[in-house]
CSV table of C-alpha atoms in Angstrom, one decimal:
chain,number,residue,atom,x,y,z
Q,167,MET,CA,38.5,8.7,-14.0
Q,168,THR,CA,36.3,10.4,-16.1
Q,169,ALA,CA,32.2,10.7,-14.9
Q,170,SER,CA,31.8,8.0,-18.0
Q,171,ASN,CA,34.9,5.5,-17.0
Q,172,ALA,CA,33.3,5.9,-13.0
Q,173,SER,CA,29.4,5.2,-13.5
Q,174,ALA,CA,30.5,2.4,-16.2
Q,175,ALA,CA,33.0,0.6,-13.3
Q,176,GLU,CA,29.9,1.0,-10.3
Q,177,PRO,CA,28.2,-2.7,-11.2
Q,178,ARG,CA,24.6,-2.5,-12.5
Q,179,ILE,CA,21.9,-4.4,-10.4
Q,180,SER,CA,20.2,-7.1,-10.5
Q,181,ASN,CA,16.3,-7.2,-10.6
Q,182,TRP,CA,16.8,-10.9,-9.6
Q,183,ASN,CA,17.3,-9.9,-6.3
Q,184,LEU,CA,15.8,-10.4,-2.7
Q,185,PRO,CA,13.3,-7.1,-2.2
Q,186,ASN,CA,12.3,-6.7,-5.9
Q,187,ALA,CA,11.3,-11.2,-4.9
Q,188,ILE,CA,9.0,-10.7,-1.4
Q,189,THR,CA,7.5,-7.5,-4.1
Q,190,VAL,CA,6.3,-10.6,-6.0
Q,191,ALA,CA,5.5,-12.4,-3.5
Q,192,ARG,CA,3.2,-9.8,-2.6
Q,193,ILE,CA,1.8,-9.0,-5.2
Q,194,VAL,CA,1.1,-13.6,-5.9
Q,195,LEU,CA,-0.5,-13.7,-2.3
Q,196,ALA,CA,-3.5,-11.0,-2.9
Q,197,PRO,CA,-5.2,-13.1,-4.8
Q,198,VAL,CA,-4.5,-16.4,-2.1
Q,199,PHE,CA,-5.7,-14.2,0.9
Q,200,MET,CA,-9.1,-13.1,-0.8
Q,201,TRP,CA,-9.3,-16.4,-1.9
Q,202,MET,CA,-9.5,-17.8,1.8
Q,203,LEU,CA,-11.9,-14.7,2.8
Q,204,LEU,CA,-14.2,-15.1,0.6
Q,205,ALA,CA,-14.4,-19.8,0.1
Q,206,ASP,CA,-16.4,-19.8,2.6
Q,207,ASP,CA,-18.6,-16.4,2.1
Q,208,GLY,CA,-16.3,-14.7,5.5
Q,209,SER,CA,-18.1,-17.1,7.6
Q,210,ASP,CA,-15.1,-16.8,11.6
Q,211,GLY,CA,-14.2,-20.1,11.2
Q,212,ALA,CA,-10.4,-21.2,10.3
Q,213,LEU,CA,-10.1,-19.7,6.4
Q,214,ARG,CA,-10.4,-16.7,8.0
Q,215,TRP,CA,-7.8,-15.7,10.7
Q,216,TRP,CA,-5.4,-17.4,8.3
Q,217,ALA,CA,-6.6,-15.0,6.3
Q,218,ALA,CA,-6.3,-12.3,8.6
Q,219,LEU,CA,-2.3,-13.7,9.0
Q,220,LEU,CA,-1.8,-13.6,5.3
Q,221,PHE,CA,-2.4,-10.5,5.1
Q,222,VAL,CA,-0.8,-9.2,8.1
Q,223,VAL,CA,2.3,-10.6,6.9
Q,224,ALA,CA,2.2,-9.3,3.6
Q,225,ILE,CA,1.2,-5.8,4.3
Q,226,ALA,CA,4.7,-6.1,6.5
Q,227,SER,CA,7.0,-7.7,4.2
Q,228,ASP,CA,6.7,-4.2,2.7
Q,229,GLY,CA,9.1,-2.2,4.7
Q,230,ILE,CA,11.7,-5.5,4.9
Q,231,ASP,CA,12.3,-5.6,1.5
Q,232,GLY,CA,13.0,-1.5,1.3
Q,233,HIS,CA,15.5,-1.7,4.0
Q,234,ILE,CA,16.8,-4.9,3.0
Q,235,ALA,CA,16.3,-2.8,-0.2
Q,236,ARG,CA,18.2,0.5,1.0
Q,237,SER,CA,20.6,-1.6,3.1
Q,238,ARG,CA,21.8,-3.5,1.0
Q,239,ASN,CA,22.0,-1.1,-2.1
Q,240,LEU,CA,19.5,-3.0,-4.5
Q,241,VAL,CA,17.3,-0.1,-5.2
Q,242,THR,CA,16.3,-0.7,-8.4
Q,243,ASP,CA,13.9,0.8,-10.8
Q,244,LEU,CA,11.8,-2.4,-11.6
Q,245,GLY,CA,11.5,-2.1,-8.0
Q,246,LYS,CA,10.7,1.5,-7.6
Q,247,ILE,CA,7.2,0.3,-10.3
Q,248,LEU,CA,6.3,-3.1,-8.1
Q,249,ASP,CA,6.6,-1.6,-5.0
Q,250,PRO,CA,3.5,0.4,-4.5
Q,251,ILE,CA,1.9,-1.8,-7.4
Q,252,ALA,CA,2.0,-4.5,-5.0
Q,253,ASP,CA,0.4,-1.7,-2.3
Q,254,LYS,CA,-2.7,-0.8,-4.5
Q,255,VAL,CA,-2.7,-4.6,-5.3
Q,256,LEU,CA,-3.2,-6.3,-1.2
Q,257,THR,CA,-4.9,-3.2,0.5
Q,258,GLY,CA,-7.6,-2.7,-2.9
Q,259,GLY,CA,-7.5,-7.1,-2.6
Q,260,ALA,CA,-8.5,-6.7,0.5
Q,261,LEU,CA,-11.1,-3.6,0.8
Q,262,PHE,CA,-13.0,-5.5,-2.4
Q,263,ALA,CA,-13.1,-8.4,-0.1
Q,264,LEU,CA,-14.8,-6.6,2.6
Q,265,SER,CA,-17.0,-4.7,0.6
Q,266,ILE,CA,-18.2,-7.8,-1.3
Q,267,LEU,CA,-19.3,-9.1,1.8
Q,268,GLY,CA,-20.7,-6.3,2.7
Q,269,GLU,CA,-18.6,-5.7,5.9
Q,270,LEU,CA,-17.5,-2.5,4.9
Q,271,PRO,CA,-19.5,0.4,2.3
Q,272,TRP,CA,-18.8,0.5,-1.3
Q,273,TRP,CA,-18.4,4.2,-0.9
Q,274,VAL,CA,-14.9,3.3,1.5
Q,275,THR,CA,-13.2,0.8,-1.4
Q,276,ALA,CA,-14.2,3.8,-4.3
Q,277,VAL,CA,-13.1,7.0,-2.1
Q,278,VAL,CA,-9.5,4.6,-0.7
Q,279,LEU,CA,-8.9,2.8,-4.9
Q,280,VAL,CA,-9.2,6.2,-7.0
Q,281,ARG,CA,-7.2,7.7,-4.4
Q,282,GLU,CA,-3.7,5.5,-4.1
Q,283,ILE,CA,-3.6,4.8,-8.2
Q,284,GLY,CA,-4.6,8.0,-9.3
Q,285,ILE,CA,-1.9,8.8,-7.0
Q,286,THR,CA,0.2,6.0,-8.3
Q,287,VAL,CA,-0.4,6.7,-11.7
Q,288,HIS,CA,0.3,10.2,-11.8
Q,289,ARG,CA,3.4,9.8,-9.9
Q,290,PHE,CA,4.8,7.4,-13.0
Q,291,ILE,CA,3.5,9.6,-15.2
Q,292,VAL,CA,5.7,12.4,-13.5
Q,293,ILE,CA,8.8,10.5,-12.8
Q,294,SER,CA,11.2,12.1,-15.3
Q,295,ASP,CA,9.9,15.6,-14.5
Q,296,HIS,CA,10.5,15.0,-11.3
Q,297,VAL,CA,9.6,13.4,-8.1
Q,298,VAL,CA,7.1,13.5,-5.4
Q,299,ALA,CA,8.1,12.5,-2.2
Q,300,ALA,CA,6.2,10.5,0.7
Q,301,ALA,CA,5.0,13.5,2.9
Q,302,TRP,CA,4.5,11.7,6.9
Q,303,MET,CA,1.3,11.9,5.9
Q,304,GLY,CA,0.6,9.4,3.3
Q,305,LYS,CA,3.1,8.0,5.3
Q,306,LEU,CA,0.6,7.4,8.3
Q,307,LYS,CA,-2.4,7.0,5.9
Q,308,THR,CA,-0.2,3.2,5.4
Q,309,LEU,CA,0.4,2.7,8.4
Q,310,ALA,CA,-3.6,3.3,9.2
Q,311,GLN,CA,-4.6,1.5,6.4
Q,312,ALA,CA,-2.7,-1.4,7.9
Q,313,VAL,CA,-4.3,-1.6,11.0
Q,314,ALA,CA,-7.8,-1.1,10.1
Q,315,ILE,CA,-7.9,-4.1,6.7
Q,316,SER,CA,-6.4,-5.9,9.7
Q,317,LEU,CA,-8.5,-5.5,12.5
Q,318,ALA,CA,-10.7,-5.7,9.8
Q,319,LEU,CA,-10.4,-8.4,7.5
Q,320,ALA,CA,-9.5,-9.9,12.1
Q,321,PRO,CA,-12.9,-12.1,13.7
Q,322,PHE,CA,-12.2,-10.6,17.4
Q,323,TRP,CA,-15.6,-10.2,17.7
Q,324,VAL,CA,-16.1,-14.1,18.2
Q,325,LEU,CA,-13.5,-14.2,20.9
Q,326,LEU,CA,-14.2,-10.2,23.1
Q,327,GLY,CA,-18.0,-9.4,21.4
Q,328,ASP,CA,-19.1,-6.6,19.3
Q,329,TRP,CA,-18.0,-3.8,20.7
Q,330,VAL,CA,-15.2,-5.1,18.9
Q,331,LEU,CA,-16.9,-4.1,15.4
Q,332,TRP,CA,-17.6,-0.2,17.3
Q,333,VAL,CA,-13.3,-0.4,17.5
Q,334,ASN,CA,-13.0,-1.4,13.9
Q,335,GLY,CA,-14.7,1.0,12.8
Q,336,VAL,CA,-13.4,3.9,14.5
Q,337,PHE,CA,-10.2,2.7,13.2
Q,338,MET,CA,-11.5,2.8,9.2
Q,339,THR,CA,-13.3,5.9,9.9
Q,340,ILE,CA,-9.7,7.4,10.3
Q,341,ALA,CA,-8.0,5.6,7.9
Q,342,VAL,CA,-10.6,6.6,5.3
Q,343,LEU,CA,-9.9,10.6,6.9
Q,344,LEU,CA,-5.9,10.2,6.7
Q,345,THR,CA,-6.4,8.5,2.8
Q,346,ILE,CA,-8.7,11.9,1.6
Q,347,ALA,CA,-6.3,13.6,3.3
Q,348,SER,CA,-2.9,12.7,1.7
Q,349,GLY,CA,-4.6,12.5,-1.3
Q,350,ILE,CA,-5.4,16.3,-1.3
Q,351,ASP,CA,-1.4,17.0,-0.1
Q,352,TYR,CA,-0.4,15.1,-2.3
Q,353,VAL,CA,-1.6,17.1,-5.1
Q,354,VAL,CA,-0.8,20.5,-3.0
Q,355,THR,CA,2.4,19.5,-3.5
Q,356,ALA,CA,2.7,18.4,-7.1
Q,357,VAL,CA,1.3,21.1,-8.0
Q,358,ARG,CA,4.5,23.5,-5.9
Q,359,GLY,CA,7.0,21.5,-7.8
Q,360,SER,CA,5.5,21.9,-11.1
Q,361,ARG,CA,5.1,25.2,-10.7
Q,362,ALA,CA,8.7,25.4,-8.6
Q,363,ASP,CA,10.0,23.0,-12.7
Q,364,ARG,CA,8.6,25.2,-15.0
Q,365,GLN,CA,10.7,28.3,-13.0
Q,366,VAL,CA,14.2,26.8,-12.9
Q,367,LYS,CA,12.5,25.9,-17.0
Q,368,ARG,CA,12.4,29.5,-17.5
């Protein structure tokens, strides 16, 4: 059987699958939890707790849909596009809402969003030439952001005292530093990959 016949025999993976549905749900949940957070001006009531819980569930679903897609061979081009968009919408929305409430400096939100949006756009631009694989630092950055934002959203200070705010600040600082460092690492890796591609094409 020729290569063309082999590829033709391979079943086409439908975009209408569980991993993509979870990804779309993550995008839909972003404005919902933002509304819950901002509805009562960020007061430490039930809506705030529910907003924090919704964010944790949504951000955790990122790993779930990725695992399902890989284990069941349901990886699609649409999923590759939607997944990073969903992550950026979710984390960006949370940071934006925290800044609106005056709980997070706007420069922090700006730094994170510029890094995330810039690198995501770059990935889409160069995807036809070469793929810049996710580095360990980028994965660590994603984890740090998830933890820092979750702690900032949940009003644990009501239960444990104001010292929690100091802990939140430490985690957010770590997340911002990793965001900057991983951004620099990505740029360096992308430049090296681009040079390598040009040398191969010569």
